């Protein structure tokens, strides 16, 4: 301490000197204490200012302050984030007790919109916020997953329950025209750009790691979601997908304040996909065969017929081998202090989540230091350093969840010896798979008040994300029967400089604030990959002891981009009720050629606080606050590759049927010994005229508070167009040699309505309080322009095609429409010309027990031309409801979430049935096949059956092809997502323990889900809408925790 | 003494400099790729030019292998192969039986039928040749003319090949600059395509040396002989036999090529034999072929291909075999075939298999595609002489080939001599990608339609069935394209 003090002596002395005049001319000395009305605990860090003078102070850790008053009839202005501001007439009192009331409506919260702080009540844009304490201690590695159902228009969906994995996060619908792509919003962490779209690891075998694992969720003070262009346009080229601002906790009080928080819990071994096992499986399958008149019993697999053979009469639980109860542990510790000369906050987080699938985990250690210094009266230097060390492991490491896929998932008849079981489980945990991430996010900022109302800021930010993975694949689990070692090294390094000037002034009824600035950004991505095959020396698990040649392969990759920006924003308000704001930003990106380089992004918005008008006075008793606002603006996106304007050449000389032999790694690259080089015709042709995508957006909204602010309602209508969106899989003319070409080729629109309703359901005087937050968003998206005269664009493999069609949502499923099952052969339509029954693609005719596919074009042939659009993977309605009950120190909060309108492609059912439909005799035994319980699905067995699906016993017409409308299911769900229970110990007890505060809490997460879909979890489908059913399950979690303030 | 004002000035200057550092560097936004080759970095040295030209051949190699194109176009729909369904030839069943309108979903780009109906592969070779023709003149190298000659050769060869497969195709003579704004190109007539091929081949003859700049490139990259051979073939295809004969003779009389002893017949197919004129290199290190190559479709049993213990995937036509090789002393019959007395004889021209794995596993085939060789050109000249009435000259050439194979001189009448030469080509060039075109020339010249087992009937021949259809995918992307006449309305 003394050492630190010595260093701070000079500024401290300076500050004392600056205070000297006030000491000399002190008139009235006032002291006071600020407490939270609800908990009756002191609130440190509250700003107390004297109205009409420049002086002010903040409360210390005991909530106390002193102030020398100088004006006659002094009034105090008391404000603190999250509480209602107050103006208090001092009168002749010299001691004040001030009670703060929580600001439920949040109108006075400050939102940092692009280099400016703006009070929420005065924003003209669509901004939604979540408080850090609402998501505190939820047992997830990343905060994005905690936001499901909390913000209207922010759709958050998990695709995997794997610790630290990526999900689908969209603000006001998807902007991705790439099948399976996710248009993640732009994250801004304490002013530092954190663009996960530009950060996702390339193919390093780490699959799905979410870069947000770098951020400790418990460090978050608040999250603001900027949804419309007025707020996001200042982020220009990066704002198209919406912007999520994250503010971390800042020091508040004078003396060092210490907090420790710990929670522990379990992720429950997930409920397995329901499946019949053992005798029940055999009985079910045999009954089905008998009933359907199966006639090949002689050849039936012994797995089914020989029920006495110990090799096949087991009831092995295949899923159970790979699932487990897993532990979750989290610890946070922090110390912070604020003073006039300096302030700091240091926090450390340790998070350790084990996988409910064996061999998976995610561990994080992330210290965070914020330091702010005032070396001079007008100068502030702040340093923000957020390093994060993340380590993950993914089972065997080759991307598979189970060693078998859904297609041929083994039946329970198989015998698994304890040794085999141990081997299966060991394979998932004992291989070297060192997948380490090091994230360093940092910022240094200099702020100088150049003159009255004029502040200059220079900020330097840096993101350094390194992922290194060392992976060893032992012979025992390697299908190539050799020991292989792999090394991946991924580095993303980005720096950004921003200089800007803020000027703000209030002149009578006019209030103006302006920011003008410039910025420059540079990013380099580096990637090294090395692979060594056939390691022979025992114990070696990295690429060692391999001689040059076919067993050794390496490649390295380096790419770089840069950007220059100019930006400005103006806010003007008149009489604090007429609000106007505009912003303009100009960005140049190195991705585009010099004449297409600059993009202009701008916005204009206006707001009118009607409730401040004199004529509104009579209604004000009921309507306390009413604001209308509207905005229009253009944001952008530059999603193309770093060198998309250059036509890439390739050295690939491989040809159809060519081989280097024996799984030799690397490519054939020469013709008769000469290395070849030519344009990469197999990749989409480059487009030298490629440029920015732009997203014009209109938003009209209102905010209204009713009945003493007990009801607050926010409603928005918006329409956001994607213009000139980049696409690279458009069919090229064959004469160009290219298969596909790229360009700014697609337009689409996302439009919808968002409603947020907050209510306090009980009178404010009651000790029991019940608050409800309900939010819902309706979004519709459809394509408005496609290249080549709006020709449909087809994506996906031949059997799973999804299309972009003008007027339709993105990526509708193309399937054959199914209308039941043919009861008898005679029901199949017959071609009057040939007298033959309807066929599958000119081949086998349809018959009894086959699905009735609609022959759309009436050619008595079911082929690709008969496919129709059938739903899409976009969530059309999303929302959530939080009910919070508090009574004295107790609190209970329940979050339920829902989505509607999303369709999924049920690969689980399709694959299960396909896998055993080829040959019943041989596959019904060893494969689980129809033994899975598909939530009561019924199959046609004999004439007269009215079943959902066709007969399991024949498959002449590829009836389990996933492109059947019966496999497109409603993915809507309602989920009880989270219950939080907490108890704050009374101040008396806390005092007794000589600590500042004590809270215990518990959490239940993913309590249940309701849905009509037959897949194991309707949320776990990928961005393209496909569910394999073999995905990593989303477990239930239970935790208990303790939070102590010292 | 620094005044307060000066101090502030200093600070402002500092801030101003801070701001200026951002904008002062105009190069800041110019980022060239480090890890991707682009034209900006290429086209400077002889090595660059050499790699670019080698790429033409690599692209041609892709085109001729994709869907086994060289043999699928040139051999399968002929009397060489049985029309029955072989064990593993589901993909080629329709192809060998002339059922080229088989419906294939647009997304099933892996289907050989679709591959063979699409021409992108050839336009890749053409585009790369166009790029070479555009850029190489500015590269200072002693081999400039040779490289340009190779580029013209590749373009000529590609157009000639497409003309044989589809007839008229779009004519593109400029390197593609911007695919997004490129325009539709309609099909030119077959004559226009062939005229262009002739012009390019002539240009290649002028530019190319007899001896390749690098001796190891002999045969697998074009020289003057390859260009002459190509030109001779183009004339023959056009039926312009008067021009064909002397051009073919330029190759034969050059003294640059010599026949391989028919007792070592199979060494021709390993590649780079003394007889080779133009071949596609597939036998150098790192060039082997595996599944889906001609070797894997025609070989069987332990001795030739250990991994196929059943029948050959593409069964040969026994009738044709016994008719063509009715003289059982034919050295070519006895060298190039196996299991002749069984029901599943195989052609072992492409049996240069190397096993990479223990116990004869992991086979790789190392056989060049033999495009032109001396006996091919000799017989082509014989054909031209027979067609133009120089029967004596034709017989001399024909008997040269027969004598080498251990056969007596031809006893054919003058009237039958043309067909006799085509038959000899059938024996000599069995499964070398020539038979289909030979039969087309035969039918055009003599009216004898002999594709075997009704793969193409005489009527169908008249209607032009020997030209392939264009895949509908090509027409979707290029509205000016019209379907090959015979196939209109059939797919």
PDB file of N, CA and C in Angstrom, chain A residues 721-790:
ATOM      1  N   UNK A 721     -33.581  -3.777 -44.387  1.00  0.00           N
ATOM      2  CA  UNK A 721     -33.285  -4.414 -45.671  1.00  0.00           C
ATOM      3  C   UNK A 721     -31.813  -4.788 -45.730  1.00  0.00           C
ATOM      4  N   UNK A 722     -31.532  -5.921 -46.293  1.00  0.00           N
ATOM      5  CA  UNK A 722     -30.155  -6.243 -46.638  1.00  0.00           C
ATOM      6  C   UNK A 722     -29.997  -5.921 -48.117  1.00  0.00           C
ATOM      7  N   UNK A 723     -29.067  -5.049 -48.435  1.00  0.00           N
ATOM      8  CA  UNK A 723     -28.878  -4.657 -49.847  1.00  0.00           C
ATOM      9  C   UNK A 723     -27.483  -5.064 -50.301  1.00  0.00           C
ATOM     10  N   UNK A 724     -27.416  -5.603 -51.488  1.00  0.00           N
ATOM     11  CA  UNK A 724     -26.132  -6.002 -52.063  1.00  0.00           C
ATOM     12  C   UNK A 724     -25.377  -6.954 -51.152  1.00  0.00           C
ATOM     13  N   UNK A 725     -26.101  -7.907 -50.648  1.00  0.00           N
ATOM     14  CA  UNK A 725     -25.480  -8.865 -49.740  1.00  0.00           C
ATOM     15  C   UNK A 725     -24.643  -9.847 -50.559  1.00  0.00           C
ATOM     16  N   UNK A 726     -23.486 -10.105 -50.018  1.00  0.00           N
ATOM     17  CA  UNK A 726     -22.488 -10.923 -50.715  1.00  0.00           C
ATOM     18  C   UNK A 726     -22.895 -12.394 -50.733  1.00  0.00           C
ATOM     19  N   UNK A 727     -22.735 -12.987 -51.893  1.00  0.00           N
ATOM     20  CA  UNK A 727     -23.037 -14.411 -52.011  1.00  0.00           C
ATOM     21  C   UNK A 727     -22.021 -15.016 -52.960  1.00  0.00           C
ATOM     22  N   UNK A 728     -21.600 -16.236 -52.718  1.00  0.00           N
ATOM     23  CA  UNK A 728     -20.551 -16.783 -53.582  1.00  0.00           C
ATOM     24  C   UNK A 728     -20.869 -18.163 -54.151  1.00  0.00           C
ATOM     25  N   UNK A 729     -22.126 -18.550 -54.157  1.00  0.00           N
ATOM     26  CA  UNK A 729     -22.409 -19.862 -54.757  1.00  0.00           C
ATOM     27  C   UNK A 729     -23.444 -19.761 -55.874  1.00  0.00           C
ATOM     28  N   UNK A 730     -23.277 -18.730 -56.681  1.00  0.00           N
ATOM     29  CA  UNK A 730     -24.211 -18.554 -57.790  1.00  0.00           C
ATOM     30  C   UNK A 730     -23.651 -19.266 -59.023  1.00  0.00           C
ATOM     31  N   UNK A 731     -24.482 -20.084 -59.615  1.00  0.00           N
ATOM     32  CA  UNK A 731     -24.077 -20.891 -60.768  1.00  0.00           C
ATOM     33  C   UNK A 731     -23.518 -20.015 -61.896  1.00  0.00           C
ATOM     34  N   UNK A 732     -22.292 -20.320 -62.294  1.00  0.00           N
ATOM     35  CA  UNK A 732     -21.655 -19.518 -63.353  1.00  0.00           C
ATOM     36  C   UNK A 732     -21.877 -20.171 -64.709  1.00  0.00           C
ATOM     37  N   UNK A 733     -21.699 -19.398 -65.768  1.00  0.00           N
ATOM     38  CA  UNK A 733     -21.776 -19.960 -67.113  1.00  0.00           C
ATOM     39  C   UNK A 733     -20.623 -20.926 -67.320  1.00  0.00           C
ATOM     40  N   UNK A 734     -20.938 -22.048 -67.908  1.00  0.00           N
ATOM     41  CA  UNK A 734     -19.904 -23.065 -68.085  1.00  0.00           C
ATOM     42  C   UNK A 734     -18.736 -22.593 -68.920  1.00  0.00           C
ATOM     43  N   UNK A 735     -18.980 -21.648 -69.810  1.00  0.00           N
ATOM     44  CA  UNK A 735     -17.900 -21.193 -70.686  1.00  0.00           C
ATOM     45  C   UNK A 735     -16.847 -20.394 -69.950  1.00  0.00           C
ATOM     46  N   UNK A 736     -17.124 -19.968 -68.745  1.00  0.00           N
ATOM     47  CA  UNK A 736     -16.105 -19.256 -67.974  1.00  0.00           C
ATOM     48  C   UNK A 736     -15.166 -20.231 -67.299  1.00  0.00           C
ATOM     49  N   UNK A 737     -15.550 -21.491 -67.249  1.00  0.00           N
ATOM     50  CA  UNK A 737     -14.735 -22.475 -66.559  1.00  0.00           C
ATOM     51  C   UNK A 737     -15.060 -22.570 -65.082  1.00  0.00           C
ATOM     52  N   UNK A 738     -15.629 -21.489 -64.544  1.00  0.00           N
ATOM     53  CA  UNK A 738     -15.925 -21.493 -63.114  1.00  0.00           C
ATOM     54  C   UNK A 738     -17.258 -22.178 -62.849  1.00  0.00           C
ATOM     55  N   UNK A 739     -17.315 -22.827 -61.692  1.00  0.00           N
ATOM     56  CA  UNK A 739     -18.583 -23.452 -61.319  1.00  0.00           C
ATOM     57  C   UNK A 739     -19.535 -22.420 -60.727  1.00  0.00           C
ATOM     58  N   UNK A 740     -18.956 -21.522 -59.931  1.00  0.00           N
ATOM     59  CA  UNK A 740     -19.772 -20.533 -59.239  1.00  0.00           C
ATOM     60  C   UNK A 740     -19.099 -19.166 -59.313  1.00  0.00           C
ATOM     61  N   UNK A 741     -19.886 -18.145 -59.115  1.00  0.00           N
ATOM     62  CA  UNK A 741     -19.270 -16.835 -58.992  1.00  0.00           C
ATOM     63  C   UNK A 741     -19.805 -16.107 -57.774  1.00  0.00           C
ATOM     64  N   UNK A 742     -19.170 -14.998 -57.453  1.00  0.00           N
ATOM     65  CA  UNK A 742     -19.490 -14.280 -56.222  1.00  0.00           C
ATOM     66  C   UNK A 742     -19.804 -12.833 -56.540  1.00  0.00           C
ATOM     67  N   UNK A 743     -20.370 -12.162 -55.582  1.00  0.00           N
ATOM     68  CA  UNK A 743     -20.643 -10.740 -55.761  1.00  0.00           C
ATOM     69  C   UNK A 743     -21.672 -10.250 -54.771  1.00  0.00           C
ATOM     70  N   UNK A 744     -21.999  -8.966 -54.870  1.00  0.00           N
ATOM     71  CA  UNK A 744     -23.035  -8.379 -54.022  1.00  0.00           C
ATOM     72  C   UNK A 744     -24.366  -8.624 -54.721  1.00  0.00           C
ATOM     73  N   UNK A 745     -24.956  -9.759 -54.473  1.00  0.00           N
ATOM     74  CA  UNK A 745     -25.983 -10.243 -55.384  1.00  0.00           C
ATOM     75  C   UNK A 745     -27.388 -10.397 -54.819  1.00  0.00           C
ATOM     76  N   UNK A 746     -27.538 -10.308 -53.510  1.00  0.00           N
ATOM     77  CA  UNK A 746     -28.828 -10.646 -52.922  1.00  0.00           C
ATOM     78  C   UNK A 746     -29.385  -9.486 -52.098  1.00  0.00           C
ATOM     79  N   UNK A 747     -30.685  -9.318 -52.147  1.00  0.00           N
ATOM     80  CA  UNK A 747     -31.385  -8.385 -51.257  1.00  0.00           C
ATOM     81  C   UNK A 747     -32.421  -9.167 -50.461  1.00  0.00           C
ATOM     82  N   UNK A 748     -32.644  -8.743 -49.254  1.00  0.00           N
ATOM     83  CA  UNK A 748     -33.713  -9.368 -48.471  1.00  0.00           C
ATOM     84  C   UNK A 748     -34.197  -8.376 -47.430  1.00  0.00           C
ATOM     85  N   UNK A 749     -35.229  -8.743 -46.722  1.00  0.00           N
ATOM     86  CA  UNK A 749     -35.776  -7.849 -45.708  1.00  0.00           C
ATOM     87  C   UNK A 749     -36.111  -8.627 -44.444  1.00  0.00           C
ATOM     88  N   UNK A 750     -35.811  -8.021 -43.314  1.00  0.00           N
ATOM     89  CA  UNK A 750     -36.301  -8.498 -42.028  1.00  0.00           C
ATOM     90  C   UNK A 750     -37.219  -7.416 -41.494  1.00  0.00           C
ATOM     91  N   UNK A 751     -38.421  -7.795 -41.149  1.00  0.00           N
ATOM     92  CA  UNK A 751     -39.326  -6.790 -40.618  1.00  0.00           C
ATOM     93  C   UNK A 751     -40.140  -7.398 -39.488  1.00  0.00           C
ATOM     94  N   UNK A 752     -40.539  -6.555 -38.558  1.00  0.00           N
ATOM     95  CA  UNK A 752     -41.281  -7.121 -37.438  1.00  0.00           C
ATOM     96  C   UNK A 752     -41.653  -6.113 -36.371  1.00  0.00           C
ATOM     97  N   UNK A 753     -42.154  -6.669 -35.308  1.00  0.00           N
ATOM     98  CA  UNK A 753     -42.652  -5.884 -34.184  1.00  0.00           C
ATOM     99  C   UNK A 753     -42.049  -6.446 -32.909  1.00  0.00           C
ATOM    100  N   UNK A 754     -41.693  -5.538 -31.985  1.00  0.00           N
ATOM    101  CA  UNK A 754     -41.174  -5.970 -30.694  1.00  0.00           C
ATOM    102  C   UNK A 754     -41.946  -5.294 -29.576  1.00  0.00           C
ATOM    103  N   UNK A 755     -42.245  -6.045 -28.566  1.00  0.00           N
ATOM    104  CA  UNK A 755     -42.973  -5.485 -27.431  1.00  0.00           C
ATOM    105  C   UNK A 755     -42.285  -5.924 -26.147  1.00  0.00           C
ATOM    106  N   UNK A 756     -42.029  -4.960 -25.275  1.00  0.00           N
ATOM    107  CA  UNK A 756     -41.491  -5.276 -23.963  1.00  0.00           C
ATOM    108  C   UNK A 756     -42.413  -4.671 -22.927  1.00  0.00           C
ATOM    109  N   UNK A 757     -42.789  -5.464 -21.968  1.00  0.00           N
ATOM    110  CA  UNK A 757     -43.697  -4.991 -20.933  1.00  0.00           C
ATOM    111  C   UNK A 757     -43.091  -5.322 -19.584  1.00  0.00           C
ATOM    112  N   UNK A 758     -42.915  -4.272 -18.757  1.00  0.00           N
ATOM    113  CA  UNK A 758     -42.445  -4.487 -17.393  1.00  0.00           C
ATOM    114  C   UNK A 758     -43.543  -4.051 -16.456  1.00  0.00           C
ATOM    115  N   UNK A 759     -43.856  -4.883 -15.487  1.00  0.00           N
ATOM    116  CA  UNK A 759     -44.891  -4.483 -14.537  1.00  0.00           C
ATOM    117  C   UNK A 759     -44.460  -4.789 -13.111  1.00  0.00           C
ATOM    118  N   UNK A 760     -44.883  -3.897 -12.209  1.00  0.00           N
ATOM    119  CA  UNK A 760     -44.788  -4.198 -10.780  1.00  0.00           C
ATOM    120  C   UNK A 760     -46.210  -4.560 -10.381  1.00  0.00           C
ATOM    121  N   UNK A 761     -46.400  -5.817 -10.024  1.00  0.00           N
ATOM    122  CA  UNK A 761     -47.765  -6.297  -9.874  1.00  0.00           C
ATOM    123  C   UNK A 761     -48.386  -6.033  -8.509  1.00  0.00           C
ATOM    124  N   UNK A 762     -47.556  -5.630  -7.556  1.00  0.00           N
ATOM    125  CA  UNK A 762     -48.084  -5.391  -6.218  1.00  0.00           C
ATOM    126  C   UNK A 762     -47.785  -3.963  -5.804  1.00  0.00           C
ATOM    127  N   UNK A 763     -48.587  -3.407  -4.904  1.00  0.00           N
ATOM    128  CA  UNK A 763     -48.363  -2.025  -4.484  1.00  0.00           C
ATOM    129  C   UNK A 763     -46.954  -1.846  -3.926  1.00  0.00           C
ATOM    130  N   UNK A 764     -46.398  -0.668  -4.153  1.00  0.00           N
ATOM    131  CA  UNK A 764     -44.998  -0.467  -3.802  1.00  0.00           C
ATOM    132  C   UNK A 764     -44.754  -0.513  -2.294  1.00  0.00           C
ATOM    133  N   UNK A 765     -45.791  -0.272  -1.525  1.00  0.00           N
ATOM    134  CA  UNK A 765     -45.588  -0.294  -0.082  1.00  0.00           C
ATOM    135  C   UNK A 765     -45.428  -1.694   0.496  1.00  0.00           C
ATOM    136  N   UNK A 766     -45.813  -2.685  -0.257  1.00  0.00           N
ATOM    137  CA  UNK A 766     -45.801  -4.042   0.277  1.00  0.00           C
ATOM    138  C   UNK A 766     -44.388  -4.590   0.413  1.00  0.00           C
ATOM    139  N   UNK A 767     -44.269  -5.457   1.411  1.00  0.00           N
ATOM    140  CA  UNK A 767     -42.953  -6.083   1.564  1.00  0.00           C
ATOM    141  C   UNK A 767     -42.744  -7.138   0.483  1.00  0.00           C
ATOM    142  N   UNK A 768     -43.841  -7.761   0.095  1.00  0.00           N
ATOM    143  CA  UNK A 768     -43.742  -8.736  -0.996  1.00  0.00           C
ATOM    144  C   UNK A 768     -43.844  -7.959  -2.311  1.00  0.00           C
ATOM    145  N   UNK A 769     -42.876  -8.164  -3.144  1.00  0.00           N
ATOM    146  CA  UNK A 769     -42.900  -7.499  -4.442  1.00  0.00           C
ATOM    147  C   UNK A 769     -42.893  -8.551  -5.549  1.00  0.00           C
ATOM    148  N   UNK A 770     -43.613  -8.234  -6.614  1.00  0.00           N
ATOM    149  CA  UNK A 770     -43.690  -9.159  -7.745  1.00  0.00           C
ATOM    150  C   UNK A 770     -43.557  -8.352  -9.025  1.00  0.00           C
ATOM    151  N   UNK A 771     -42.483  -8.551  -9.710  1.00  0.00           N
ATOM    152  CA  UNK A 771     -42.250  -7.840 -10.960  1.00  0.00           C
ATOM    153  C   UNK A 771     -42.236  -8.826 -12.121  1.00  0.00           C
ATOM    154  N   UNK A 772     -42.785  -8.361 -13.217  1.00  0.00           N
ATOM    155  CA  UNK A 772     -42.833  -9.217 -14.397  1.00  0.00           C
ATOM    156  C   UNK A 772     -42.211  -8.493 -15.580  1.00  0.00           C
ATOM    157  N   UNK A 773     -41.375  -9.220 -16.292  1.00  0.00           N
ATOM    158  CA  UNK A 773     -40.909  -8.712 -17.581  1.00  0.00           C
ATOM    159  C   UNK A 773     -41.389  -9.680 -18.631  1.00  0.00           C
ATOM    160  N   UNK A 774     -42.089  -9.145 -19.603  1.00  0.00           N
ATOM    161  CA  UNK A 774     -42.540  -9.985 -20.706  1.00  0.00           C
ATOM    162  C   UNK A 774     -42.071  -9.344 -22.003  1.00  0.00           C
ATOM    163  N   UNK A 775     -41.467 -10.136 -22.858  1.00  0.00           N
ATOM    164  CA  UNK A 775     -41.073  -9.566 -24.144  1.00  0.00           C
ATOM    165  C   UNK A 775     -41.354 -10.556 -25.248  1.00  0.00           C
ATOM    166  N   UNK A 776     -41.727 -10.008 -26.368  1.00  0.00           N
ATOM    167  CA  UNK A 776     -42.014 -10.862 -27.507  1.00  0.00           C
ATOM    168  C   UNK A 776     -41.633 -10.113 -28.780  1.00  0.00           C
ATOM    169  N   UNK A 777     -41.131 -10.847 -29.740  1.00  0.00           N
ATOM    170  CA  UNK A 777     -40.748 -10.230 -31.003  1.00  0.00           C
ATOM    171  C   UNK A 777     -41.241 -11.090 -32.149  1.00  0.00           C
ATOM    172  N   UNK A 778     -41.806 -10.441 -33.135  1.00  0.00           N
ATOM    173  CA  UNK A 778     -42.288 -11.115 -34.343  1.00  0.00           C
ATOM    174  C   UNK A 778     -41.398 -10.664 -35.476  1.00  0.00           C
ATOM    175  N   UNK A 779     -40.781 -11.594 -36.140  1.00  0.00           N
ATOM    176  CA  UNK A 779     -39.911 -11.215 -37.252  1.00  0.00           C
ATOM    177  C   UNK A 779     -40.259 -12.046 -38.475  1.00  0.00           C
ATOM    178  N   UNK A 780     -40.242 -11.358 -39.614  1.00  0.00           N
ATOM    179  CA  UNK A 780     -40.534 -12.027 -40.863  1.00  0.00           C
ATOM    180  C   UNK A 780     -39.363 -11.729 -41.771  1.00  0.00           C
ATOM    181  N   UNK A 781     -38.834 -12.721 -42.407  1.00  0.00           N
ATOM    182  CA  UNK A 781     -37.795 -12.379 -43.373  1.00  0.00           C
ATOM    183  C   UNK A 781     -38.075 -12.997 -44.719  1.00  0.00           C
ATOM    184  N   UNK A 782     -37.750 -12.265 -45.747  1.00  0.00           N
ATOM    185  CA  UNK A 782     -37.980 -12.775 -47.095  1.00  0.00           C
ATOM    186  C   UNK A 782     -37.006 -12.159 -48.077  1.00  0.00           C
ATOM    187  N   UNK A 783     -36.745 -12.907 -49.115  1.00  0.00           N
ATOM    188  CA  UNK A 783     -35.785 -12.502 -50.151  1.00  0.00           C
ATOM    189  C   UNK A 783     -36.479 -11.533 -51.098  1.00  0.00           C
ATOM    190  N   UNK A 784     -35.770 -10.470 -51.481  1.00  0.00           N
ATOM    191  CA  UNK A 784     -36.373  -9.526 -52.418  1.00  0.00           C
ATOM    192  C   UNK A 784     -35.650  -9.464 -53.766  1.00  0.00           C
ATOM    193  N   UNK A 785     -34.397  -9.946 -53.807  1.00  0.00           N
ATOM    194  CA  UNK A 785     -33.704  -9.946 -55.099  1.00  0.00           C
ATOM    195  C   UNK A 785     -32.692 -11.087 -55.132  1.00  0.00           C
ATOM    196  N   UNK A 786     -32.635 -11.737 -56.273  1.00  0.00           N
ATOM    197  CA  UNK A 786     -31.632 -12.768 -56.491  1.00  0.00           C
ATOM    198  C   UNK A 786     -31.002 -12.526 -57.856  1.00  0.00           C
ATOM    199  N   UNK A 787     -29.770 -12.999 -58.047  1.00  0.00           N
ATOM    200  CA  UNK A 787     -29.106 -12.759 -59.325  1.00  0.00           C
ATOM    201  C   UNK A 787     -29.767 -13.560 -60.460  1.00  0.00           C
ATOM    202  N   UNK A 788     -29.381 -13.246 -61.669  1.00  0.00           N
ATOM    203  CA  UNK A 788     -29.857 -13.942 -62.866  1.00  0.00           C
ATOM    204  C   UNK A 788     -31.384 -13.972 -62.934  1.00  0.00           C
ATOM    205  N   UNK A 789     -31.962 -12.790 -62.929  1.00  0.00           N
ATOM    206  CA  UNK A 789     -33.415 -12.652 -63.032  1.00  0.00           C
ATOM    207  C   UNK A 789     -34.168 -13.412 -61.950  1.00  0.00           C
ATOM    208  N   UNK A 790     -33.674 -13.258 -60.731  1.00  0.00           N
ATOM    209  CA  UNK A 790     -34.353 -13.854 -59.578  1.00  0.00           C
ATOM    210  C   UNK A 790     -34.508 -15.363 -59.660  1.00  0.00           C
TER     211      UNK A 790
END
